PDB file of C-alpha atoms and ligand atoms in Angstrom:
ATOM      1  CA  MET A   1      19.379   9.871 -26.631  1.00  0.00           C
ATOM      2  CA  ASP A   2      21.975   8.545 -24.230  1.00  0.00           C
ATOM      3  CA  GLN A   3      24.320   6.851 -26.691  1.00  0.00           C
ATOM      4  CA  PRO A   4      27.763   8.162 -27.709  1.00  0.00           C
ATOM      5  CA  ILE A   5      28.893   9.590 -31.054  1.00  0.00           C
ATOM      6  CA  GLY A   6      31.717   7.531 -32.587  1.00  0.00           C
ATOM      7  CA  VAL A   7      34.676   9.338 -34.186  1.00  0.00           C
ATOM      8  CA  ILE A   8      37.424   7.573 -36.142  1.00  0.00           C
ATOM      9  CA  ASP A   9      40.715   8.635 -37.690  1.00  0.00           C
ATOM     10  CA  SER A  10      44.033   7.050 -38.552  1.00  0.00           C
ATOM     11  CA  GLY A  11      45.628   8.950 -35.656  1.00  0.00           C
ATOM     12  CA  VAL A  12      45.496  12.335 -33.952  1.00  0.00           C
ATOM     13  CA  GLY A  13      44.020  14.302 -36.876  1.00  0.00           C
ATOM     14  CA  GLY A  14      40.415  13.518 -36.048  1.00  0.00           C
ATOM     15  CA  LEU A  15      40.869  15.305 -32.733  1.00  0.00           C
ATOM     16  CA  THR A  16      40.578  18.566 -34.719  1.00  0.00           C
ATOM     17  CA  VAL A  17      37.038  17.477 -35.608  1.00  0.00           C
ATOM     18  CA  ALA A  18      36.367  16.157 -32.092  1.00  0.00           C
ATOM     19  CA  THR A  19      37.130  19.605 -30.571  1.00  0.00           C
ATOM     20  CA  GLU A  20      34.505  21.175 -32.822  1.00  0.00           C
ATOM     21  CA  LEU A  21      31.972  18.475 -31.893  1.00  0.00           C
ATOM     22  CA  MET A  22      32.619  19.160 -28.210  1.00  0.00           C
ATOM     23  CA  ARG A  23      32.218  22.910 -28.754  1.00  0.00           C
ATOM     24  CA  GLN A  24      28.996  22.716 -30.765  1.00  0.00           C
ATOM     25  CA  LEU A  25      27.461  19.743 -28.921  1.00  0.00           C
ATOM     26  CA  PRO A  26      28.654  20.156 -25.317  1.00  0.00           C
ATOM     27  CA  LYS A  27      26.247  17.580 -23.858  1.00  0.00           C
ATOM     28  CA  GLU A  28      27.071  14.767 -26.275  1.00  0.00           C
ATOM     29  CA  GLN A  29      29.483  12.019 -25.307  1.00  0.00           C
ATOM     30  CA  LEU A  30      32.214  11.019 -27.799  1.00  0.00           C
ATOM     31  CA  ILE A  31      34.094   7.780 -28.273  1.00  0.00           C
ATOM     32  CA  TYR A  32      37.218   8.478 -30.309  1.00  0.00           C
ATOM     33  CA  LEU A  33      39.391   5.850 -31.951  1.00  0.00           C
ATOM     34  CA  GLY A  34      42.720   6.674 -33.625  1.00  0.00           C
ATOM     35  CA  ASP A  35      44.544   3.895 -35.483  1.00  0.00           C
ATOM     36  CA  THR A  36      47.925   5.356 -34.517  1.00  0.00           C
ATOM     37  CA  LEU A  37      49.665   1.995 -34.967  1.00  0.00           C
ATOM     38  CA  ARG A  38      48.922   1.951 -38.708  1.00  0.00           C
ATOM     39  CA  CYS A  39      49.024   5.679 -39.397  1.00  0.00           C
ATOM     40  CA  PRO A  40      49.467   7.058 -42.048  1.00  0.00           C
ATOM     41  CA  TYR A  41      46.623   5.765 -44.169  1.00  0.00           C
ATOM     42  CA  GLY A  42      47.383   8.261 -46.963  1.00  0.00           C
ATOM     43  CA  PRO A  43      49.977   6.223 -48.881  1.00  0.00           C
ATOM     44  CA  ARG A  44      48.163   2.869 -48.404  1.00  0.00           C
ATOM     45  CA  PRO A  45      46.220   1.086 -51.171  1.00  0.00           C
ATOM     46  CA  LYS A  46      42.469   1.659 -51.183  1.00  0.00           C
ATOM     47  CA  GLU A  47      41.681  -1.946 -50.142  1.00  0.00           C
ATOM     48  CA  GLU A  48      43.866  -1.634 -47.061  1.00  0.00           C
ATOM     49  CA  VAL A  49      42.283   1.676 -46.000  1.00  0.00           C
ATOM     50  CA  ILE A  50      38.852   0.064 -46.400  1.00  0.00           C
ATOM     51  CA  GLN A  51      39.822  -2.973 -44.308  1.00  0.00           C
ATOM     52  CA  TYR A  52      41.361  -0.908 -41.488  1.00  0.00           C
ATOM     53  CA  THR A  53      38.441   1.500 -41.438  1.00  0.00           C
ATOM     54  CA  LEU A  54      35.916  -1.354 -41.253  1.00  0.00           C
ATOM     55  CA  GLU A  55      37.846  -2.770 -38.294  1.00  0.00           C
ATOM     56  CA  MET A  56      37.644   0.580 -36.502  1.00  0.00           C
ATOM     57  CA  VAL A  57      33.930   0.762 -37.252  1.00  0.00           C
ATOM     58  CA  ASP A  58      33.346  -2.755 -35.850  1.00  0.00           C
ATOM     59  CA  PHE A  59      35.108  -1.698 -32.644  1.00  0.00           C
ATOM     60  CA  LEU A  60      32.891   1.366 -32.232  1.00  0.00           C
ATOM     61  CA  MET A  61      29.664  -0.387 -33.222  1.00  0.00           C
ATOM     62  CA  GLU A  62      30.270  -2.728 -30.264  1.00  0.00           C
ATOM     63  CA  LYS A  63      30.142   0.379 -28.084  1.00  0.00           C
ATOM     64  CA  ASN A  64      26.645   1.102 -29.307  1.00  0.00           C
ATOM     65  CA  ILE A  65      27.277   4.465 -31.015  1.00  0.00           C
ATOM     66  CA  LYS A  66      24.304   6.399 -32.397  1.00  0.00           C
ATOM     67  CA  LEU A  67      26.183   8.192 -35.225  1.00  0.00           C
ATOM     68  CA  LEU A  68      29.583   7.719 -36.858  1.00  0.00           C
ATOM     69  CA  VAL A  69      31.907  10.556 -37.891  1.00  0.00           C
ATOM     70  CA  ILE A  70      34.673   9.507 -40.274  1.00  0.00           C
ATOM     71  CA  ALA A  71      37.073  12.248 -39.158  1.00  0.00           C
ATOM     72  CA  CYS A  72      39.622  11.255 -41.781  1.00  0.00           C
ATOM     73  CA  ASN A  73      39.547  12.441 -45.381  1.00  0.00           C
ATOM     74  CA  THR A  74      41.360   9.382 -46.737  1.00  0.00           C
ATOM     75  CA  ALA A  75      38.886   7.020 -45.062  1.00  0.00           C
ATOM     76  CA  THR A  76      35.968   9.242 -46.109  1.00  0.00           C
ATOM     77  CA  ALA A  77      37.129   9.159 -49.733  1.00  0.00           C
ATOM     78  CA  PHE A  78      37.268   5.355 -49.770  1.00  0.00           C
ATOM     79  CA  THR A  79      34.521   4.209 -47.405  1.00  0.00           C
ATOM     80  CA  LEU A  80      31.741   6.794 -46.995  1.00  0.00           C
ATOM     81  CA  ASP A  81      29.357   5.272 -49.563  1.00  0.00           C
ATOM     82  CA  LEU A  82      30.114   1.747 -48.376  1.00  0.00           C
ATOM     83  CA  LEU A  83      29.496   2.586 -44.710  1.00  0.00           C
ATOM     84  CA  ARG A  84      26.310   4.478 -45.484  1.00  0.00           C
ATOM     85  CA  GLU A  85      25.010   1.350 -47.190  1.00  0.00           C
ATOM     86  CA  LYS A  86      26.230  -1.036 -44.506  1.00  0.00           C
ATOM     87  CA  LEU A  87      25.303   0.725 -41.252  1.00  0.00           C
ATOM     88  CA  LEU A  88      21.886   1.491 -39.864  1.00  0.00           C
ATOM     89  CA  ILE A  89      23.112   4.635 -38.079  1.00  0.00           C
ATOM     90  CA  PRO A  90      23.900   8.004 -39.757  1.00  0.00           C
ATOM     91  CA  VAL A  91      27.454   8.270 -41.142  1.00  0.00           C
ATOM     92  CA  ILE A  92      29.090  11.672 -41.663  1.00  0.00           C
ATOM     93  CA  GLY A  93      32.326  12.240 -43.601  1.00  0.00           C
ATOM     94  CA  VAL A  94      34.519  15.345 -43.743  1.00  0.00           C
ATOM     95  CA  ILE A  95      34.835  15.963 -47.487  1.00  0.00           C
ATOM     96  CA  GLN A  96      31.400  17.339 -48.407  1.00  0.00           C
ATOM     97  CA  PRO A  97      31.368  19.706 -45.378  1.00  0.00           C
ATOM     98  CA  GLY A  98      34.869  20.978 -46.283  1.00  0.00           C
ATOM     99  CA  ALA A  99      33.851  21.551 -49.894  1.00  0.00           C
ATOM    100  CA  ARG A 100      30.734  23.458 -48.796  1.00  0.00           C
ATOM    101  CA  ALA A 101      32.703  25.687 -46.438  1.00  0.00           C
ATOM    102  CA  ALA A 102      35.229  26.527 -49.192  1.00  0.00           C
ATOM    103  CA  ILE A 103      32.550  27.439 -51.704  1.00  0.00           C
ATOM    104  CA  LYS A 104      31.024  29.817 -49.153  1.00  0.00           C
ATOM    105  CA  MET A 105      34.346  31.649 -48.808  1.00  0.00           C
ATOM    106  CA  THR A 106      35.859  31.797 -52.309  1.00  0.00           C
ATOM    107  CA  LYS A 107      35.449  34.980 -54.330  1.00  0.00           C
ATOM    108  CA  ASN A 108      37.479  34.130 -57.430  1.00  0.00           C
ATOM    109  CA  MET A 109      36.149  30.520 -57.669  1.00  0.00           C
ATOM    110  CA  LYS A 110      39.682  29.114 -57.582  1.00  0.00           C
ATOM    111  CA  ILE A 111      40.118  26.697 -54.713  1.00  0.00           C
ATOM    112  CA  GLY A 112      43.203  24.795 -53.603  1.00  0.00           C
ATOM    113  CA  VAL A 113      43.016  21.403 -51.893  1.00  0.00           C
ATOM    114  CA  ILE A 114      45.847  19.733 -50.029  1.00  0.00           C
ATOM    115  CA  GLY A 115      45.591  16.195 -48.673  1.00  0.00           C
ATOM    116  CA  THR A 116      47.166  12.752 -48.517  1.00  0.00           C
ATOM    117  CA  GLU A 117      48.096  10.895 -51.705  1.00  0.00           C
ATOM    118  CA  GLY A 118      45.011   8.686 -51.248  1.00  0.00           C
ATOM    119  CA  THR A 119      42.608  11.602 -50.927  1.00  0.00           C
ATOM    120  CA  ILE A 120      44.098  13.551 -53.845  1.00  0.00           C
ATOM    121  CA  GLN A 121      44.206  10.495 -56.136  1.00  0.00           C
ATOM    122  CA  SER A 122      40.600   9.617 -55.283  1.00  0.00           C
ATOM    123  CA  ARG A 123      39.442  12.964 -56.814  1.00  0.00           C
ATOM    124  CA  ALA A 124      36.869  13.114 -53.996  1.00  0.00           C
ATOM    125  CA  TYR A 125      37.326  16.884 -53.473  1.00  0.00           C
ATOM    126  CA  PRO A 126      37.050  17.991 -57.123  1.00  0.00           C
ATOM    127  CA  ASP A 127      33.966  15.755 -57.383  1.00  0.00           C
ATOM    128  CA  ALA A 128      32.420  17.219 -54.215  1.00  0.00           C
ATOM    129  CA  LEU A 129      33.209  20.815 -55.256  1.00  0.00           C
ATOM    130  CA  HIS A 130      31.895  20.310 -58.789  1.00  0.00           C
ATOM    131  CA  SER A 131      28.742  18.641 -57.501  1.00  0.00           C
ATOM    132  CA  ILE A 132      27.999  21.921 -55.704  1.00  0.00           C
ATOM    133  CA  HIS A 133      29.292  24.315 -58.400  1.00  0.00           C
ATOM    134  CA  SER A 134      30.496  23.085 -61.792  1.00  0.00           C
ATOM    135  CA  GLU A 135      32.551  26.241 -62.556  1.00  0.00           C
ATOM    136  CA  ILE A 136      34.958  25.962 -59.619  1.00  0.00           C
ATOM    137  CA  GLU A 137      38.615  25.669 -60.647  1.00  0.00           C
ATOM    138  CA  VAL A 138      40.368  23.152 -58.373  1.00  0.00           C
ATOM    139  CA  HIS A 139      44.138  23.077 -57.788  1.00  0.00           C
ATOM    140  CA  ASP A 140      45.061  20.042 -55.729  1.00  0.00           C
ATOM    141  CA  LEU A 141      48.300  18.834 -54.230  1.00  0.00           C
ATOM    142  CA  ALA A 142      49.338  15.842 -52.116  1.00  0.00           C
ATOM    143  CA  CYS A 143      51.528  16.665 -49.108  1.00  0.00           C
ATOM    144  CA  PRO A 144      52.827  13.267 -47.909  1.00  0.00           C
ATOM    145  CA  ARG A 145      55.353  14.752 -45.466  1.00  0.00           C
ATOM    146  CA  PHE A 146      52.792  16.498 -43.245  1.00  0.00           C
ATOM    147  CA  VAL A 147      51.098  13.558 -41.449  1.00  0.00           C
ATOM    148  CA  PRO A 148      54.275  11.785 -40.212  1.00  0.00           C
ATOM    149  CA  MET A 149      55.500  15.157 -38.920  1.00  0.00           C
ATOM    150  CA  VAL A 150      52.247  15.873 -37.062  1.00  0.00           C
ATOM    151  CA  GLU A 151      52.161  12.350 -35.579  1.00  0.00           C
ATOM    152  CA  LYS A 152      55.665  13.069 -34.189  1.00  0.00           C
ATOM    153  CA  GLY A 153      54.262  16.214 -32.538  1.00  0.00           C
ATOM    154  CA  VAL A 154      56.257  18.670 -34.732  1.00  0.00           C
ATOM    155  CA  LEU A 155      53.691  21.411 -35.380  1.00  0.00           C
ATOM    156  CA  THR A 156      55.640  24.689 -35.321  1.00  0.00           C
ATOM    157  CA  GLY A 157      59.220  25.895 -35.540  1.00  0.00           C
ATOM    158  CA  ASP A 158      61.887  25.686 -38.245  1.00  0.00           C
ATOM    159  CA  GLU A 159      61.374  22.041 -39.212  1.00  0.00           C
ATOM    160  CA  ALA A 160      57.618  22.493 -39.658  1.00  0.00           C
ATOM    161  CA  TYR A 161      58.093  25.724 -41.648  1.00  0.00           C
ATOM    162  CA  HIS A 162      60.716  24.174 -43.899  1.00  0.00           C
ATOM    163  CA  VAL A 163      58.584  21.089 -44.724  1.00  0.00           C
ATOM    164  CA  VAL A 164      55.385  23.110 -45.273  1.00  0.00           C
ATOM    165  CA  ASN A 165      57.145  25.765 -47.366  1.00  0.00           C
ATOM    166  CA  ASP A 166      58.837  23.135 -49.510  1.00  0.00           C
ATOM    167  CA  SER A 167      55.646  21.135 -50.032  1.00  0.00           C
ATOM    168  CA  LEU A 168      53.416  24.110 -50.905  1.00  0.00           C
ATOM    169  CA  GLN A 169      55.794  25.841 -53.355  1.00  0.00           C
ATOM    170  CA  ARG A 170      53.795  24.868 -56.445  1.00  0.00           C
ATOM    171  CA  LEU A 171      50.513  26.224 -55.093  1.00  0.00           C
ATOM    172  CA  LYS A 172      52.165  29.315 -53.688  1.00  0.00           C
ATOM    173  CA  ASN A 173      54.024  30.200 -56.891  1.00  0.00           C
ATOM    174  CA  GLN A 174      50.872  29.911 -59.002  1.00  0.00           C
ATOM    175  CA  GLN A 175      49.260  32.718 -56.928  1.00  0.00           C
ATOM    176  CA  ILE A 176      45.837  31.755 -58.252  1.00  0.00           C
ATOM    177  CA  ILE A 177      43.766  30.370 -55.401  1.00  0.00           C
ATOM    178  CA  ASP A 178      42.036  32.566 -52.813  1.00  0.00           C
ATOM    179  CA  THR A 179      40.861  29.628 -50.643  1.00  0.00           C
ATOM    180  CA  LEU A 180      42.721  26.525 -49.506  1.00  0.00           C
ATOM    181  CA  ILE A 181      40.998  23.430 -48.116  1.00  0.00           C
ATOM    182  CA  LEU A 182      42.978  21.474 -45.546  1.00  0.00           C
ATOM    183  CA  GLY A 183      41.800  18.150 -46.976  1.00  0.00           C
ATOM    184  CA  CYS A 184      43.322  16.087 -44.180  1.00  0.00           C
ATOM    185  CA  THR A 185      42.230  16.320 -40.571  1.00  0.00           C
ATOM    186  CA  HIS A 186      45.862  16.342 -39.409  1.00  0.00           C
ATOM    187  CA  TYR A 187      46.592  19.603 -41.257  1.00  0.00           C
ATOM    188  CA  PRO A 188      44.659  22.036 -39.000  1.00  0.00           C
ATOM    189  CA  LEU A 189      47.390  21.291 -36.453  1.00  0.00           C
ATOM    190  CA  LEU A 190      49.781  22.977 -38.931  1.00  0.00           C
ATOM    191  CA  LYS A 191      47.359  25.781 -39.757  1.00  0.00           C
ATOM    192  CA  HIS A 192      49.512  28.670 -38.509  1.00  0.00           C
ATOM    193  CA  THR A 193      52.495  27.458 -40.479  1.00  0.00           C
ATOM    194  CA  ILE A 194      50.400  26.838 -43.599  1.00  0.00           C
ATOM    195  CA  GLN A 195      48.873  30.337 -43.308  1.00  0.00           C
ATOM    196  CA  ALA A 196      52.328  31.888 -42.866  1.00  0.00           C
ATOM    197  CA  VAL A 197      53.565  30.136 -46.008  1.00  0.00           C
ATOM    198  CA  MET A 198      50.507  30.869 -48.172  1.00  0.00           C
ATOM    199  CA  GLY A 199      50.015  34.458 -46.960  1.00  0.00           C
ATOM    200  CA  GLU A 200      47.100  36.170 -45.220  1.00  0.00           C
ATOM    201  CA  GLU A 201      45.207  36.735 -48.472  1.00  0.00           C
ATOM    202  CA  VAL A 202      44.443  33.004 -48.787  1.00  0.00           C
ATOM    203  CA  THR A 203      41.503  31.792 -46.646  1.00  0.00           C
ATOM    204  CA  ILE A 204      42.266  28.480 -44.987  1.00  0.00           C
ATOM    205  CA  ILE A 205      39.381  26.028 -44.532  1.00  0.00           C
ATOM    206  CA  SER A 206      39.299  23.168 -42.030  1.00  0.00           C
ATOM    207  CA  SER A 207      36.264  20.947 -42.317  1.00  0.00           C
ATOM    208  CA  GLY A 208      35.783  20.393 -38.560  1.00  0.00           C
ATOM    209  CA  GLU A 209      33.392  23.252 -37.950  1.00  0.00           C
ATOM    210  CA  GLU A 210      31.104  22.487 -40.885  1.00  0.00           C
ATOM    211  CA  THR A 211      31.214  18.742 -40.115  1.00  0.00           C
ATOM    212  CA  ALA A 212      30.114  19.370 -36.516  1.00  0.00           C
ATOM    213  CA  ARG A 213      27.281  21.568 -37.803  1.00  0.00           C
ATOM    214  CA  GLU A 214      26.111  18.699 -40.027  1.00  0.00           C
ATOM    215  CA  VAL A 215      26.280  16.233 -37.119  1.00  0.00           C
ATOM    216  CA  SER A 216      24.251  18.604 -34.974  1.00  0.00           C
ATOM    217  CA  ALA A 217      21.615  19.042 -37.708  1.00  0.00           C
ATOM    218  CA  ILE A 218      21.269  15.290 -38.289  1.00  0.00           C
ATOM    219  CA  LEU A 219      21.025  14.449 -34.593  1.00  0.00           C
ATOM    220  CA  GLY A 220      18.344  17.111 -34.217  1.00  0.00           C
ATOM    221  CA  TYR A 221      16.437  16.024 -37.307  1.00  0.00           C
ATOM    222  CA  GLN A 222      16.455  12.362 -36.266  1.00  0.00           C
ATOM    223  CA  SER A 223      15.618  13.129 -32.603  1.00  0.00           C
ATOM    224  CA  LEU A 224      18.916  11.634 -31.476  1.00  0.00           C
ATOM    225  CA  LEU A 225      20.200  14.534 -29.373  1.00  0.00           C
ATOM    226  CA  TYR A 226      20.900  14.004 -25.678  1.00  0.00           C
ATOM    227  CA  GLU A 227      18.104  15.881 -23.951  1.00  0.00           C
ATOM    228  CA  GLY A 228      19.243  16.010 -20.304  1.00  0.00           C
ATOM    229  CA  GLU A 229      21.866  18.076 -18.492  1.00  0.00           C
ATOM    230  CA  ARG A 230      25.379  16.681 -18.056  1.00  0.00           C
ATOM    231  CA  VAL A 231      29.090  17.194 -18.516  1.00  0.00           C
ATOM    232  CA  PRO A 232      29.863  14.196 -20.726  1.00  0.00           C
ATOM    233  CA  LYS A 233      32.787  11.878 -20.101  1.00  0.00           C
ATOM    234  CA  HIS A 234      34.495  11.192 -23.420  1.00  0.00           C
ATOM    235  CA  ALA A 235      36.460   8.017 -24.096  1.00  0.00           C
ATOM    236  CA  PHE A 236      39.610   7.869 -26.229  1.00  0.00           C
ATOM    237  CA  TYR A 237      41.236   4.798 -27.732  1.00  0.00           C
ATOM    238  CA  THR A 238      44.391   4.333 -29.792  1.00  0.00           C
ATOM    239  CA  THR A 239      45.866   1.230 -31.383  1.00  0.00           C
ATOM    240  CA  GLY A 240      49.459   2.285 -30.745  1.00  0.00           C
ATOM    241  CA  SER A 241      51.500   4.856 -28.877  1.00  0.00           C
ATOM    242  CA  SER A 242      49.423   7.148 -26.748  1.00  0.00           C
ATOM    243  CA  LYS A 243      52.117   9.585 -25.571  1.00  0.00           C
ATOM    244  CA  VAL A 244      52.079  12.037 -28.490  1.00  0.00           C
ATOM    245  CA  PHE A 245      48.330  11.546 -28.783  1.00  0.00           C
ATOM    246  CA  ALA A 246      47.731  12.748 -25.232  1.00  0.00           C
ATOM    247  CA  GLU A 247      50.253  15.588 -25.603  1.00  0.00           C
ATOM    248  CA  ILE A 248      48.660  16.906 -28.780  1.00  0.00           C
ATOM    249  CA  ALA A 249      45.188  16.639 -27.308  1.00  0.00           C
ATOM    250  CA  LYS A 250      46.171  18.557 -24.197  1.00  0.00           C
ATOM    251  CA  GLN A 251      48.677  21.113 -25.454  1.00  0.00           C
ATOM    252  CA  TRP A 252      47.289  22.003 -28.830  1.00  0.00           C
ATOM    253  CA  LEU A 253      43.589  21.310 -28.661  1.00  0.00           C
ATOM    254  CA  ASP A 254      42.891  21.733 -24.970  1.00  0.00           C
ATOM    255  CA  ILE A 255      41.051  18.412 -24.842  1.00  0.00           C
ATOM    256  CA  PRO A 256      41.100  16.960 -21.333  1.00  0.00           C
ATOM    257  CA  ILE A 257      41.758  13.240 -21.797  1.00  0.00           C
ATOM    258  CA  THR A 258      40.837  11.289 -18.713  1.00  0.00           C
ATOM    259  CA  THR A 259      40.471   7.844 -20.290  1.00  0.00           C
ATOM    260  CA  LEU A 260      42.928   6.764 -22.978  1.00  0.00           C
ATOM    261  CA  GLU A 261      42.939   3.040 -23.619  1.00  0.00           C
ATOM    262  CA  THR A 262      44.445   0.676 -26.134  1.00  0.00           C
ATOM    263  CA  ALA A 263      42.085  -0.686 -28.766  1.00  0.00           C
ATOM    264  CA  TYR A 264      42.809  -4.130 -30.209  1.00  0.00           C
ATOM    265  CA  LEU A 265      41.339  -4.426 -33.681  1.00  0.00           C
ATOM    266  CA  THR A 266      40.990  -7.620 -35.718  1.00  0.00           C
ATOM    267  CA  THR A 267      44.406  -7.318 -37.388  1.00  0.00           C
ATOM    268  CA  THR A 268      46.385  -5.099 -34.995  1.00  0.00           C
TER     269      THR A 268
HETATM  270  N1  DGL B 301      43.902  12.471 -40.999  1.00  0.00           N
HETATM  271  C1  DGL B 301      43.726  11.682 -42.133  1.00  0.00           C
HETATM  272  C2  DGL B 301      43.065  12.360 -43.297  1.00  0.00           C
HETATM  273  O1  DGL B 301      42.283  13.248 -43.043  1.00  0.00           O
HETATM  274  C3  DGL B 301      44.686  10.658 -42.508  1.00  0.00           C
HETATM  275  C4  DGL B 301      46.120  10.928 -42.494  1.00  0.00           C
HETATM  276  C5  DGL B 301      46.827   9.664 -42.839  1.00  0.00           C
HETATM  277  O2  DGL B 301      46.637   8.705 -42.101  1.00  0.00           O
HETATM  278  O3  DGL B 301      47.555   9.621 -43.840  1.00  0.00           O
HETATM  279  O4  DGL B 301      43.254  12.012 -44.429  1.00  0.00           O
END
């Protein structure tokens, strides 16, 4: 079916999911919207995250998308059920896929989750993990300093190491978990630093791969896949600064951005 897949995030983080979608579904066209002007969503009240997310969804629904990926854990935690009720197209979040991937990898059944304050406070990950396996021990931690750093484009080097090391001390000192879920789509951009801090013995999980697999399965099941041959032209929109956005896409994720436009949402 010749309609695009819509992908939303508060900023650049959702690009880590978009790369996986492009890899697993190379013929599908994406329309990506990052609300960079109002990023971060993590420390915002639930009602505000819901309002901003609904505005992003309205923008993409106008573009006639066939499936929506909420490539943001904070927005998934607060709006997935609501959007599934409201929209007539399939809606995929990133929390359930991340939880599934972690359960596949853990051997000692002790899983760490790091995310924004909103995601951690929502308890969405412990709920998702326990809905799959009630015996899993979950150790979660909010890392509010990561997203502003990523949005500035600081992904490696001394500053990144210092902030990550400082933030993860509690989890690291406990030495309990064998698997760590990056419960924020911005965090895979810090993956090397997070792995260096936590040590090689901890398996790091990003939900992008498993989310893309779910998208692929649903498109196939609902006969929504694009059937022809093409190299799709993706469209990217941001509500604010596009400089760091384009840099991160190109340098770190190897995403060729040909169209990057400003999106004007109801309250931006
Ligand atoms: N990338 C987002 C997430 O997965 C949001 C980061 C933020 O805006 O605080 O939660």
